[in-house]
Short mmCIF file of C-alpha atoms in Angstrom, two decimals:
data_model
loop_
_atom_site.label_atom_id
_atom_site.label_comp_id
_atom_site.label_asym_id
_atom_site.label_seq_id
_atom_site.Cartn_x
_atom_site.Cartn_y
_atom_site.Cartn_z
CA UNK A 6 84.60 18.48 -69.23
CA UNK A 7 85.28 15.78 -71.75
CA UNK A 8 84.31 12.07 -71.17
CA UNK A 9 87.51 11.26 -70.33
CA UNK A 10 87.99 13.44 -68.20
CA UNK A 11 84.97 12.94 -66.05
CA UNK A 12 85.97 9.19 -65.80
CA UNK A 13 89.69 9.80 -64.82
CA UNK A 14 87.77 12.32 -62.04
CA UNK A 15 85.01 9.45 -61.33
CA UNK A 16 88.29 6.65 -60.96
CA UNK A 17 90.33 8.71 -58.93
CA UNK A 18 87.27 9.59 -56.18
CA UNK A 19 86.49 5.62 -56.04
CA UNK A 20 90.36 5.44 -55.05
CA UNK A 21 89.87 7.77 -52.41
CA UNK A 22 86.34 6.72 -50.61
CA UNK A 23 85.86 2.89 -51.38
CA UNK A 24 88.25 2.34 -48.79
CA UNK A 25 87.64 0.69 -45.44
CA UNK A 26 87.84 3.69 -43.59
CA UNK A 27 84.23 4.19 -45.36
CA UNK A 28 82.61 2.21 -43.28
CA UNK A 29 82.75 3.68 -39.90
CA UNK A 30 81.04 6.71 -41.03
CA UNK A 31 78.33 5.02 -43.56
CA UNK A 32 75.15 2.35 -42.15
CA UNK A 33 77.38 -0.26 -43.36
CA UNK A 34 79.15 -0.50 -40.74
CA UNK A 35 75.79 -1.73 -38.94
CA UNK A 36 75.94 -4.80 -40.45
CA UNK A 37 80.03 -5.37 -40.71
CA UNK A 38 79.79 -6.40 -37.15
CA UNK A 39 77.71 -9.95 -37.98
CA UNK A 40 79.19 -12.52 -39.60
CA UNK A 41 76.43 -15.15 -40.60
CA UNK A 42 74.53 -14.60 -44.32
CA UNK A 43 71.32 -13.68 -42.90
CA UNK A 44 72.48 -11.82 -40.02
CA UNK A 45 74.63 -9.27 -42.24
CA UNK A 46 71.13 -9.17 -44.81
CA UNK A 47 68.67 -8.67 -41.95
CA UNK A 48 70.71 -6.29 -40.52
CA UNK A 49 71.97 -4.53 -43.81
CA UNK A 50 68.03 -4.46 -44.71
CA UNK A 51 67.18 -2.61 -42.07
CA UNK A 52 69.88 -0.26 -41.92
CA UNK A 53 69.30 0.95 -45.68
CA UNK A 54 66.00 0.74 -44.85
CA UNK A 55 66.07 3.61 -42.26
CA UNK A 56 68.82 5.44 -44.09
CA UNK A 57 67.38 8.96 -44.66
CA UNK A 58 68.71 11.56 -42.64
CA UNK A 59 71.84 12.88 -40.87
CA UNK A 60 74.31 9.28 -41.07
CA UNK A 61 74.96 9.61 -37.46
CA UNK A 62 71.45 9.42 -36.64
CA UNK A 63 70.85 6.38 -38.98
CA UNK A 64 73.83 4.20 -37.45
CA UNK A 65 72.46 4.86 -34.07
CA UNK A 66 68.74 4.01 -35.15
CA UNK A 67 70.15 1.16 -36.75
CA UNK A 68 72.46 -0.18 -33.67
CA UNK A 69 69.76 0.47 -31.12
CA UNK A 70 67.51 -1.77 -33.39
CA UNK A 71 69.74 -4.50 -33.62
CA UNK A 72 69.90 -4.00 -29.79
CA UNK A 73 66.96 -4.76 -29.16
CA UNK A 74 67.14 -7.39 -31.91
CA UNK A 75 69.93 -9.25 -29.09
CA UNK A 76 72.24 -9.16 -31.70
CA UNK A 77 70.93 -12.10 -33.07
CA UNK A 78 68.76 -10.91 -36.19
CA UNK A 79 68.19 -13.69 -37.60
CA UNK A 80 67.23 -15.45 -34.78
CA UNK A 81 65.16 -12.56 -33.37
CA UNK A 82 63.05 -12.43 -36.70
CA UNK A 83 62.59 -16.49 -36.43
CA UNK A 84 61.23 -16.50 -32.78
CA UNK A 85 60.46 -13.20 -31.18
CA UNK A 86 57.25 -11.71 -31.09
CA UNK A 87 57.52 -8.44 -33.08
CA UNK A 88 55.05 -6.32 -31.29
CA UNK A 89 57.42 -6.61 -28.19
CA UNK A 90 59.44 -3.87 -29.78
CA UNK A 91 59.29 0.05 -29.14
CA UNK A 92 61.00 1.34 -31.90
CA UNK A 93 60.82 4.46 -33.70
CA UNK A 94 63.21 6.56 -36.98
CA UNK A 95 61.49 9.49 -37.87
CA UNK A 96 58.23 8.04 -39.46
CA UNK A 97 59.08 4.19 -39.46
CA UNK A 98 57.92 3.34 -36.45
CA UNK A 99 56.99 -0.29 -34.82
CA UNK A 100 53.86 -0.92 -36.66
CA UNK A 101 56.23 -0.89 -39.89
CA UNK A 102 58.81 -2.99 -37.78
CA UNK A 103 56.43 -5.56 -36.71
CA UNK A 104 54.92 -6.31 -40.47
CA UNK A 105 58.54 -6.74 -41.59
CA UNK A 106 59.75 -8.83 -39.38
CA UNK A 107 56.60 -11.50 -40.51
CA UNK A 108 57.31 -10.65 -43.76
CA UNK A 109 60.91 -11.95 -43.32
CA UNK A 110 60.08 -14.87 -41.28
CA UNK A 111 57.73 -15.99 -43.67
CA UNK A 112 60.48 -15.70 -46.40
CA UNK A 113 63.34 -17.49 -44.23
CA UNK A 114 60.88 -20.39 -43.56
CA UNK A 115 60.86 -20.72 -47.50
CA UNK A 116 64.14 -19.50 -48.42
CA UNK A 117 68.01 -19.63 -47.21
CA UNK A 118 68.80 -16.19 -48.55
CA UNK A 119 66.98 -12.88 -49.05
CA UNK A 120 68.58 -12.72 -52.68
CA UNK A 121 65.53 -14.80 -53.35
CA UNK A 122 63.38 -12.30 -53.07
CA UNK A 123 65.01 -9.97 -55.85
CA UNK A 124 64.48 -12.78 -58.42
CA UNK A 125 62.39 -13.22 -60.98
CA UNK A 126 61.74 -16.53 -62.43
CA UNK A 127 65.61 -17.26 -60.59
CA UNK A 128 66.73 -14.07 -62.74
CA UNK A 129 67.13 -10.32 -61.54
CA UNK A 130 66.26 -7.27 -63.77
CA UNK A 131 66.45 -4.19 -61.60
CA UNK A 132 62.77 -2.57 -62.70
CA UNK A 133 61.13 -5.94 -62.42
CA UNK A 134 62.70 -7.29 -59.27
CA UNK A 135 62.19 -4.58 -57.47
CA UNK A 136 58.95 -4.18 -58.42
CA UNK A 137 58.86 -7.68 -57.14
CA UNK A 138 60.14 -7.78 -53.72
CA UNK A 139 57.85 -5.32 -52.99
CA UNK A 140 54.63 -7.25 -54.31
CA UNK A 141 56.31 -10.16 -52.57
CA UNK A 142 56.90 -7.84 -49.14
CA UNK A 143 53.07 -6.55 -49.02
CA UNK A 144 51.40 -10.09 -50.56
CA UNK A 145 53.04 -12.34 -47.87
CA UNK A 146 50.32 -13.93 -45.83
CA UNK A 147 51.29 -11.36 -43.06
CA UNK A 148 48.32 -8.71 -42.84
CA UNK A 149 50.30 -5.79 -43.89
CA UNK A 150 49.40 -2.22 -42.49
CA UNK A 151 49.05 0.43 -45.37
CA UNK A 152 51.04 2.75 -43.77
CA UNK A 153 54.22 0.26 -44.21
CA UNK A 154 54.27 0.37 -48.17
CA UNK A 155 55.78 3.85 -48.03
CA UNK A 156 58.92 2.13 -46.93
CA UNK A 157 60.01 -0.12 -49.21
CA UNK A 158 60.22 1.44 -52.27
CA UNK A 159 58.66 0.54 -55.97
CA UNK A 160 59.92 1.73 -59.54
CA UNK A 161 56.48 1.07 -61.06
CA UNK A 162 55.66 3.74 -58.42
CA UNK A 163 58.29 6.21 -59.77
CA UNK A 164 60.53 5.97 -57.16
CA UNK A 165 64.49 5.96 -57.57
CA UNK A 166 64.70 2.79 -55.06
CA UNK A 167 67.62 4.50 -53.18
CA UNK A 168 67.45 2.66 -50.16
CA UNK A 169 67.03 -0.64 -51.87
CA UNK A 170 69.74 0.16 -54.55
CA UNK A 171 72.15 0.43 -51.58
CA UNK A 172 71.03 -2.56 -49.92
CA UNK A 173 71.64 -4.63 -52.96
CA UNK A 174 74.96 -2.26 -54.08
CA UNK A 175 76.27 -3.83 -49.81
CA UNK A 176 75.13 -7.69 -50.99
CA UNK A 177 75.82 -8.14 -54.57
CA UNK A 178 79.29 -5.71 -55.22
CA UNK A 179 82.52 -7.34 -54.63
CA UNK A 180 86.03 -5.97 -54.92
CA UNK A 181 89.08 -6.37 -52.94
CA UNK A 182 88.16 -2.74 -51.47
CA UNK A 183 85.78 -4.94 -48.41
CA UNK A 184 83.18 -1.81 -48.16
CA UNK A 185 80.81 -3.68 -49.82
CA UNK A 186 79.89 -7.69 -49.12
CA UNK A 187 79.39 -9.28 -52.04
CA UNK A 188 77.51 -11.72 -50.79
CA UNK A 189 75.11 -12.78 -53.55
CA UNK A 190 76.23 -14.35 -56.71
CA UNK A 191 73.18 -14.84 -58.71
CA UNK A 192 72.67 -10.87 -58.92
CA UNK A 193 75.20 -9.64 -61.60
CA UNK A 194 76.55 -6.10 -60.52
CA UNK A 195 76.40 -4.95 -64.06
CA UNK A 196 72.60 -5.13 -63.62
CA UNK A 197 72.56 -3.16 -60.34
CA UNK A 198 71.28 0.46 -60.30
CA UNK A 199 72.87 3.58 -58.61
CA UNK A 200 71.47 4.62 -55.22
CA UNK A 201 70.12 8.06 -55.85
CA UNK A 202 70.29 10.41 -53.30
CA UNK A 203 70.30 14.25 -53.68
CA UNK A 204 74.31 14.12 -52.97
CA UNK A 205 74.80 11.95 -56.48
CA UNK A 206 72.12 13.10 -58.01
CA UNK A 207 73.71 17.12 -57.86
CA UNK A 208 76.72 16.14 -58.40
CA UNK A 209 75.75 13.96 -61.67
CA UNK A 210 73.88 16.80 -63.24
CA UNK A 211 76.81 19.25 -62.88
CA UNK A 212 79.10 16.85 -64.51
CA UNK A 213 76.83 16.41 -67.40
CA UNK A 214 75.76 12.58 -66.68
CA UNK A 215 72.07 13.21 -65.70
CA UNK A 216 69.93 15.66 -67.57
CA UNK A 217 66.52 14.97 -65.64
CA UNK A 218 65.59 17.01 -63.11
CA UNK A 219 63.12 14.61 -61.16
CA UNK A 220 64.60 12.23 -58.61
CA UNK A 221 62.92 9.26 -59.92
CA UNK A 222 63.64 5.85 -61.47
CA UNK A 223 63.76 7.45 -64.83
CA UNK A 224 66.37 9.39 -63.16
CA UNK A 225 68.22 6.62 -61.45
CA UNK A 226 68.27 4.56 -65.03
CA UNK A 227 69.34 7.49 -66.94
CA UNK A 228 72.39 7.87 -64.78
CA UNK A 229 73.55 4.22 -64.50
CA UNK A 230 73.80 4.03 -67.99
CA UNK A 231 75.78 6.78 -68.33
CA UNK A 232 77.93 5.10 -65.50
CA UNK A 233 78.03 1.86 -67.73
CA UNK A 234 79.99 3.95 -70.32
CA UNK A 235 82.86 4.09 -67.55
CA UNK A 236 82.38 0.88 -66.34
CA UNK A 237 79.59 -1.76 -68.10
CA UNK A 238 80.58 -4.46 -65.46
CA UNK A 239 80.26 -2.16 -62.10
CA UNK A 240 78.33 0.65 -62.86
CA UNK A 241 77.66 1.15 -59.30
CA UNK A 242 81.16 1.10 -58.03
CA UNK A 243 80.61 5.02 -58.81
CA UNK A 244 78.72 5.51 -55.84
CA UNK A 245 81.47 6.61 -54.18
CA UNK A 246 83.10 8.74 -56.26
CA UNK A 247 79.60 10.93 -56.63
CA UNK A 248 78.70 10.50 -53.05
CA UNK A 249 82.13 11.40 -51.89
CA UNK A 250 81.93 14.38 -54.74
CA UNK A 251 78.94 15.41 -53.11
CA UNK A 252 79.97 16.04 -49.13
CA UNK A 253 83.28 17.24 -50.67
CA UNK A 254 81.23 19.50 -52.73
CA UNK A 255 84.78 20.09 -55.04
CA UNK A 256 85.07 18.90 -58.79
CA UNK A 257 88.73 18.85 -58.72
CA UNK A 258 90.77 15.69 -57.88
CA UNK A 259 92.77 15.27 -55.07
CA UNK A 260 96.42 14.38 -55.01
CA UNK A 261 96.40 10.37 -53.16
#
C-alpha cells in the first residue's frame, strides 16, 4: 500500500472513531464526568493507570475507585487517609493506591496542575519527562513500596509508556472532536508519543509503519515518527484510526 494510501486509510478511521460516541466505551469516559482541572487529571490518572484488560472491566475498576474516592478526587487525595481504601485491579492493589495518593498530595501541595510533573526544566521531551515523572513519583518524600514501580511506567526501563502515553494523549490533545481534553498547554501534541498497545502495534506492522517486533519504547518512537509523516503537528491523533483498525480487524475503509 503506498504512503498515500495508508494516510487517506489512517484519515478516514480518525473520522470514524474520534467521535464522541468513543467515549462511552473507552476509560475516558471515567473522567468526562468531573469538571474541575485536577479532578478530570486525578481521575484520568488513575483510569489509564489501571487500563490493561477487557475495557469493561477497566471503567468499572475505575468508577468503583472514584466511588470510593466520593467523587471528589481531588479532595479525597488532599484529606483522606489512603490506607482506608480496599481496592484491588488485577495486580494494583491498595498498597500501590495508598503510595500514590501521597505521591499526589505531595505534588498538589507544590503544584496547581499535574502537567508539572511531565516537565523538565518547564519543558517536556517525551523520553526525558517520562523518565521524570517517574523519578519524581518514587523520590517524593512518601516511602514508596517496591512493588508500586511496576505501575507507572519508565522508557529508560524499555517500556512503551502505554498507559502514560494515553494519559497525556486525554490532557494535552485538543480538537473540536471533545474525546480528548486538552487540558494542558505547555505540552505540545507534536511531542506526544503513541500509546502502544498490541491492537496498534499489529495493526502498524501490517501496514508497513513499524518494523520492530518488540513492544518497547524503541517501538513506540519508531512508530510516531512514522505517524509524524501524516501529521508532524498531531501525531497521536492516529490512535484512533489504529486502535479502531485493530477491534475492526479490516484494512479496508468504510463508506461514512
Amino acid at each position: 500500500m503506498r504512503k498515500a494510501e495508508i494516510k487517506d486509510l489512517l484519515d478516514e478511521a480518525v473520522f470514524r472513531h474520534n467521535r464522541w460516541e468513543f467515549i462511552e466505551w473507552d476509560p475516558i469516559r471515567v473522567p468526562h464526568s468531573f469538571r474541575e482541572l485536577q479532578d478530570i487529571e486525578i481521575a484520568a490518572f488513575f483510569s489509564a493507570l489501571l487500563s490493561w484488560g477487557a475495557r469493561p472491566s477497566i471503567i468499572k475498576s475505575a468508577e468503583r475507585l472514584m466511588e470510593l474516592m466520593d467523587r471528589a478526587p481531588h479532595d479525597f487525595v488532599m484529606q483522606a487517609y489512603p490506607g482506608e481504601i480496599n481496592f484491588v485491579h488485577r495486580t494494583f492493589n491498595s498498597i500501590d493506591l495508598a503510595h500514590l495518593i501521597a505521591f499526589l498530595r505531595y505534588h498538589y501541595s507544590h503544584h496547581e496542575s499535574l502537567e508539572d510533573a511531565f516537565l523538565v526544566e518547564g519543558k517536556f521531551d517525551a523520553f526525558a519527562s517520562l523518565s521524570g515523572f517517574h523519578q519524581r513519583v518514587f523520590d517524593a518524600p512518601v516511602h514508596p513500596p517496591f512493588r508500586t514501580r511496576k505501575h507507572v511506567a519508565n522508557p529508560t526501563a524499555g517500556s512503551a509508556c502505554k498507559r502514560l502515553n494515553m494519559f497525556l494523549r486525554w490532557m494535552v490533545r485538543r480538537d473540536d472532536a471533545g474525546v480528548d481534553f486538552g487540558l494542558w498547554s505547555r505540552i505540545p501534541m507534536s511531542q506526544l508519543h503513541i500509546p502502544l498497545d498490541v491492537h496498534v502495534q499489529r495493526t502498524a506492522q501490517e501496514l508497513g509503519l513499524l518494523k520492530r517486533t518488540q513492544s518497547d519504547w524503541r517501538a513506540c518512537h519508531e512508530l510516531t515518527q512514522a505517524l509524524k509523516a501524516f501529521d508532524p503537528s498531531d501525531p497521536v491523533r492516529y490512535d484512533f484510526a489504529l486502535f479502531g483498525l485493530g477491534l475492526d480487524s479490516k484494512m479496508q475503509p468504510k463508506s461514512h
